[in-house]
PDB file of C-alpha atoms in Angstrom:
ATOM      1  CA  SER A   1       0.000   0.000   0.000  1.00  0.00           C
ATOM      2  CA  TYR A   2       1.062   3.562  -0.625  1.00  0.00           C
ATOM      3  CA  THR A   3       1.942   5.082   2.741  1.00  0.00           C
ATOM      4  CA  VAL A   4       0.688   8.599   2.131  1.00  0.00           C
ATOM      5  CA  CYS A   5      -2.267  10.259   3.833  1.00  0.00           C
ATOM      6  CA  SER A   6      -5.600   9.495   2.121  1.00  0.00           C
ATOM      7  CA  GLN A   7      -4.340   6.478   0.185  1.00  0.00           C
ATOM      8  CA  SER A   8      -3.030   4.829   3.336  1.00  0.00           C
ATOM      9  CA  ARG A   9      -6.251   5.552   5.244  1.00  0.00           C
ATOM     10  CA  ALA A  10      -8.372   4.184   2.387  1.00  0.00           C
ATOM     11  CA  ALA A  11      -6.366   0.952   2.356  1.00  0.00           C
ATOM     12  CA  PHE A  12      -6.579   0.603   6.140  1.00  0.00           C
ATOM     13  CA  MET A  13     -10.327   1.283   6.346  1.00  0.00           C
ATOM     14  CA  THR A  14     -11.353  -0.878   3.381  1.00  0.00           C
ATOM     15  CA  GLY A  15      -8.768  -3.658   3.497  1.00  0.00           C
ATOM     16  CA  TRP A  16      -8.116  -2.991  -0.206  1.00  0.00           C
ATOM     17  CA  PRO A  17      -4.736  -2.118  -1.705  1.00  0.00           C
ATOM     18  CA  THR A  18      -4.852   1.482  -2.941  1.00  0.00           C
ATOM     19  CA  HIS A  19      -5.039   0.569  -6.637  1.00  0.00           C
ATOM     20  CA  VAL A  20      -8.214  -1.558  -6.313  1.00  0.00           C
ATOM     21  CA  ALA A  21     -10.609   1.400  -6.467  1.00  0.00           C
ATOM     22  CA  GLY A  22      -8.210   4.082  -7.681  1.00  0.00           C
ATOM     23  CA  HIS A  23      -7.305   5.650  -4.352  1.00  0.00           C
ATOM     24  CA  ARG A  24      -4.012   7.014  -5.614  1.00  0.00           C
ATOM     25  CA  SER A  25      -4.164  10.680  -4.644  1.00  0.00           C
ATOM     26  CA  LEU A  26      -5.101  12.958  -1.776  1.00  0.00           C
ATOM     27  CA  TYR A  27      -8.314  13.791  -3.628  1.00  0.00           C
ATOM     28  CA  SER A  28      -9.782  10.299  -3.988  1.00  0.00           C
ATOM     29  CA  LEU A  29     -11.734   9.912  -0.769  1.00  0.00           C
ATOM     30  CA  LEU A  30     -13.964   6.917   0.046  1.00  0.00           C
ATOM     31  CA  GLN A  31     -17.359   7.191  -1.602  1.00  0.00           C
ATOM     32  CA  GLN A  32     -20.707   6.109  -0.131  1.00  0.00           C
ATOM     33  CA  TRP A  33     -20.834   2.889  -2.164  1.00  0.00           C
ATOM     34  CA  GLU A  34     -17.384   1.726  -0.983  1.00  0.00           C
ATOM     35  CA  PRO A  35     -16.935  -0.398   2.147  1.00  0.00           C
ATOM     36  CA  ASN A  36     -15.230   1.072   5.178  1.00  0.00           C
ATOM     37  CA  MET A  37     -14.649  -0.032   8.752  1.00  0.00           C
ATOM     38  CA  LEU A  38     -16.516   2.950  10.241  1.00  0.00           C
ATOM     39  CA  LYS A  39     -19.637   2.096   8.239  1.00  0.00           C
ATOM     40  CA  TYR A  40     -19.511  -1.493   9.502  1.00  0.00           C
ATOM     41  CA  LEU A  41     -19.106  -0.372  13.106  1.00  0.00           C
ATOM     42  CA  LYS A  42     -21.993   2.093  12.823  1.00  0.00           C
ATOM     43  CA  SER A  43     -24.296  -0.473  11.202  1.00  0.00           C
ATOM     44  CA  ALA A  44     -23.439  -2.902  14.031  1.00  0.00           C
ATOM     45  CA  GLY A  45     -24.762  -0.384  16.559  1.00  0.00           C
ATOM     46  CA  TYR A  46     -21.572   1.370  17.635  1.00  0.00           C
ATOM     47  CA  GLU A  47     -21.612   5.132  18.038  1.00  0.00           C
ATOM     48  CA  VAL A  48     -18.986   6.474  15.652  1.00  0.00           C
ATOM     49  CA  ARG A  49     -17.647   9.968  16.341  1.00  0.00           C
ATOM     50  CA  TRP A  50     -15.108  11.820  14.264  1.00  0.00           C
ATOM     51  CA  TRP A  51     -12.671  14.372  15.670  1.00  0.00           C
ATOM     52  CA  GLY A  52     -10.203  16.223  13.494  1.00  0.00           C
ATOM     53  CA  LYS A  53      -9.683  16.793   9.819  1.00  0.00           C
ATOM     54  CA  ASN A  54     -11.095  14.450   7.218  1.00  0.00           C
ATOM     55  CA  ASP A  55      -8.626  12.769   4.869  1.00  0.00           C
ATOM     56  CA  LEU A  56     -10.748   9.660   4.364  1.00  0.00           C
ATOM     57  CA  LEU A  57     -14.460  10.071   3.617  1.00  0.00           C
ATOM     58  CA  ALA A  58     -16.213  11.892   0.792  1.00  0.00           C
ATOM     59  CA  ALA A  59     -19.194  13.995   1.894  1.00  0.00           C
ATOM     60  CA  ASP A  60     -21.699  11.336   0.756  1.00  0.00           C
ATOM     61  CA  SER A  61     -19.980   8.735   2.993  1.00  0.00           C
ATOM     62  CA  PHE A  62     -20.447  10.560   6.285  1.00  0.00           C
ATOM     63  CA  PRO A  63     -24.134   9.783   6.985  1.00  0.00           C
ATOM     64  CA  ASP A  64     -23.595   6.010   6.641  1.00  0.00           C
ATOM     65  CA  SER A  65     -20.215   5.975   8.405  1.00  0.00           C
ATOM     66  CA  VAL A  66     -20.220   8.561  11.209  1.00  0.00           C
ATOM     67  CA  ASP A  67     -22.779   9.634  13.827  1.00  0.00           C
ATOM     68  CA  SER A  68     -21.181  13.009  14.526  1.00  0.00           C
ATOM     69  CA  ALA A  69     -18.119  14.929  13.428  1.00  0.00           C
ATOM     70  CA  MET A  70     -16.256  17.917  14.782  1.00  0.00           C
ATOM     71  CA  SER A  71     -12.860  19.510  14.753  1.00  0.00           C
ATOM     72  CA  ALA A  72     -11.622  21.273  17.853  1.00  0.00           C
ATOM     73  CA  PRO A  73     -10.084  24.649  17.094  1.00  0.00           C
ATOM     74  CA  GLY A  74      -6.517  25.229  18.125  1.00  0.00           C
ATOM     75  CA  MET A  75      -3.862  27.864  18.282  1.00  0.00           C
ATOM     76  CA  SER A  76      -1.332  26.353  15.879  1.00  0.00           C
ATOM     77  CA  SER A  77      -2.189  28.771  13.081  1.00  0.00           C
ATOM     78  CA  ILE A  78      -1.249  31.646  15.376  1.00  0.00           C
ATOM     79  CA  PHE A  79       2.087  30.168  16.480  1.00  0.00           C
ATOM     80  CA  ALA A  80       3.258  28.014  13.582  1.00  0.00           C
ATOM     81  CA  ARG A  81       4.172  29.321  10.163  1.00  0.00           C
ATOM     82  CA  ASN A  82       5.048  27.528   6.984  1.00  0.00           C
ATOM     83  CA  ILE A  83       8.838  27.394   6.879  1.00  0.00           C
ATOM     84  CA  ALA A  84       8.808  29.212   3.514  1.00  0.00           C
ATOM     85  CA  GLY A  85       6.514  31.974   4.789  1.00  0.00           C
ATOM     86  CA  HIS A  86       4.367  33.460   2.016  1.00  0.00           C
ATOM     87  CA  ASN A  87       7.045  33.091  -0.634  1.00  0.00           C
ATOM     88  CA  ALA A  88       5.466  30.883  -3.335  1.00  0.00           C
ATOM     89  CA  SER A  89       8.746  30.805  -5.271  1.00  0.00           C
ATOM     90  CA  ASP A  90      10.476  29.010  -2.358  1.00  0.00           C
ATOM     91  CA  PRO A  91      10.568  25.254  -3.202  1.00  0.00           C
ATOM     92  CA  ARG A  92       9.495  24.485   0.386  1.00  0.00           C
ATOM     93  CA  TYR A  93       6.299  26.554   0.026  1.00  0.00           C
ATOM     94  CA  TYR A  94       4.163  23.533  -0.959  1.00  0.00           C
ATOM     95  CA  SER A  95       5.617  21.295   1.754  1.00  0.00           C
ATOM     96  CA  PHE A  96       4.176  20.530   5.166  1.00  0.00           C
ATOM     97  CA  LEU A  97       7.242  21.961   6.895  1.00  0.00           C
ATOM     98  CA  PHE A  98       6.362  24.333   9.702  1.00  0.00           C
ATOM     99  CA  GLU A  99       8.408  26.086  12.318  1.00  0.00           C
ATOM    100  CA  ALA A 100       8.436  24.379  15.708  1.00  0.00           C
ATOM    101  CA  LEU A 101       5.718  25.417  18.133  1.00  0.00           C
ATOM    102  CA  PRO A 102       6.801  26.872  21.464  1.00  0.00           C
ATOM    103  CA  LYS A 103       6.709  24.136  24.135  1.00  0.00           C
ATOM    104  CA  TRP A 104       4.065  25.929  26.171  1.00  0.00           C
ATOM    105  CA  SER A 105       1.594  25.898  23.272  1.00  0.00           C
ATOM    106  CA  THR A 106       1.551  22.184  22.357  1.00  0.00           C
ATOM    107  CA  ASP A 107      -1.719  21.560  24.237  1.00  0.00           C
ATOM    108  CA  GLU A 108      -3.329  24.264  22.105  1.00  0.00           C
ATOM    109  CA  THR A 109      -2.816  22.571  18.741  1.00  0.00           C
ATOM    110  CA  PRO A 110      -5.881  21.262  16.891  1.00  0.00           C
ATOM    111  CA  ASP A 111      -4.496  17.709  17.138  1.00  0.00           C
ATOM    112  CA  ALA A 112      -4.089  17.936  20.913  1.00  0.00           C
ATOM    113  CA  ARG A 113      -7.541  19.442  21.384  1.00  0.00           C
ATOM    114  CA  ASN A 114      -9.119  16.682  19.277  1.00  0.00           C
ATOM    115  CA  VAL A 115      -7.379  14.039  21.398  1.00  0.00           C
ATOM    116  CA  PHE A 116      -8.583  15.737  24.597  1.00  0.00           C
ATOM    117  CA  LYS A 117     -12.178  15.830  23.253  1.00  0.00           C
ATOM    118  CA  ALA A 118     -12.026  12.121  22.415  1.00  0.00           C
ATOM    119  CA  ILE A 119     -10.679  11.263  25.874  1.00  0.00           C
ATOM    120  CA  GLU A 120     -13.405  13.410  27.450  1.00  0.00           C
ATOM    121  CA  PHE A 121     -16.021  11.437  25.477  1.00  0.00           C
ATOM    122  CA  LEU A 122     -14.596   8.100  26.602  1.00  0.00           C
TER     123      LEU A 122
END
């Protein structure tokens, strides 16, 4: 399987290698007609909640796969900047490289807040 973002998640949630249904890019999310583990859990009576960004399901997949979805806001956009700044001619501009967050702000990131919300639910 291709170990990048959406393709990796699609393979994990369906059990299919990425090429089976064409999940080869970050823009080929799981459609409503495709199987996925969340859909099976929900149909078996489990409450399925989603915290954080969505790199897996197309909009038409959510009703069958997830009971509720949310993303906790965070402070990372205030503290972290793309390492290339706003310079689109810098080759690093289209990367995911960001400056390090100050240690005192790590609990304020969207990822941390989503984890805290999930723990609070449990």
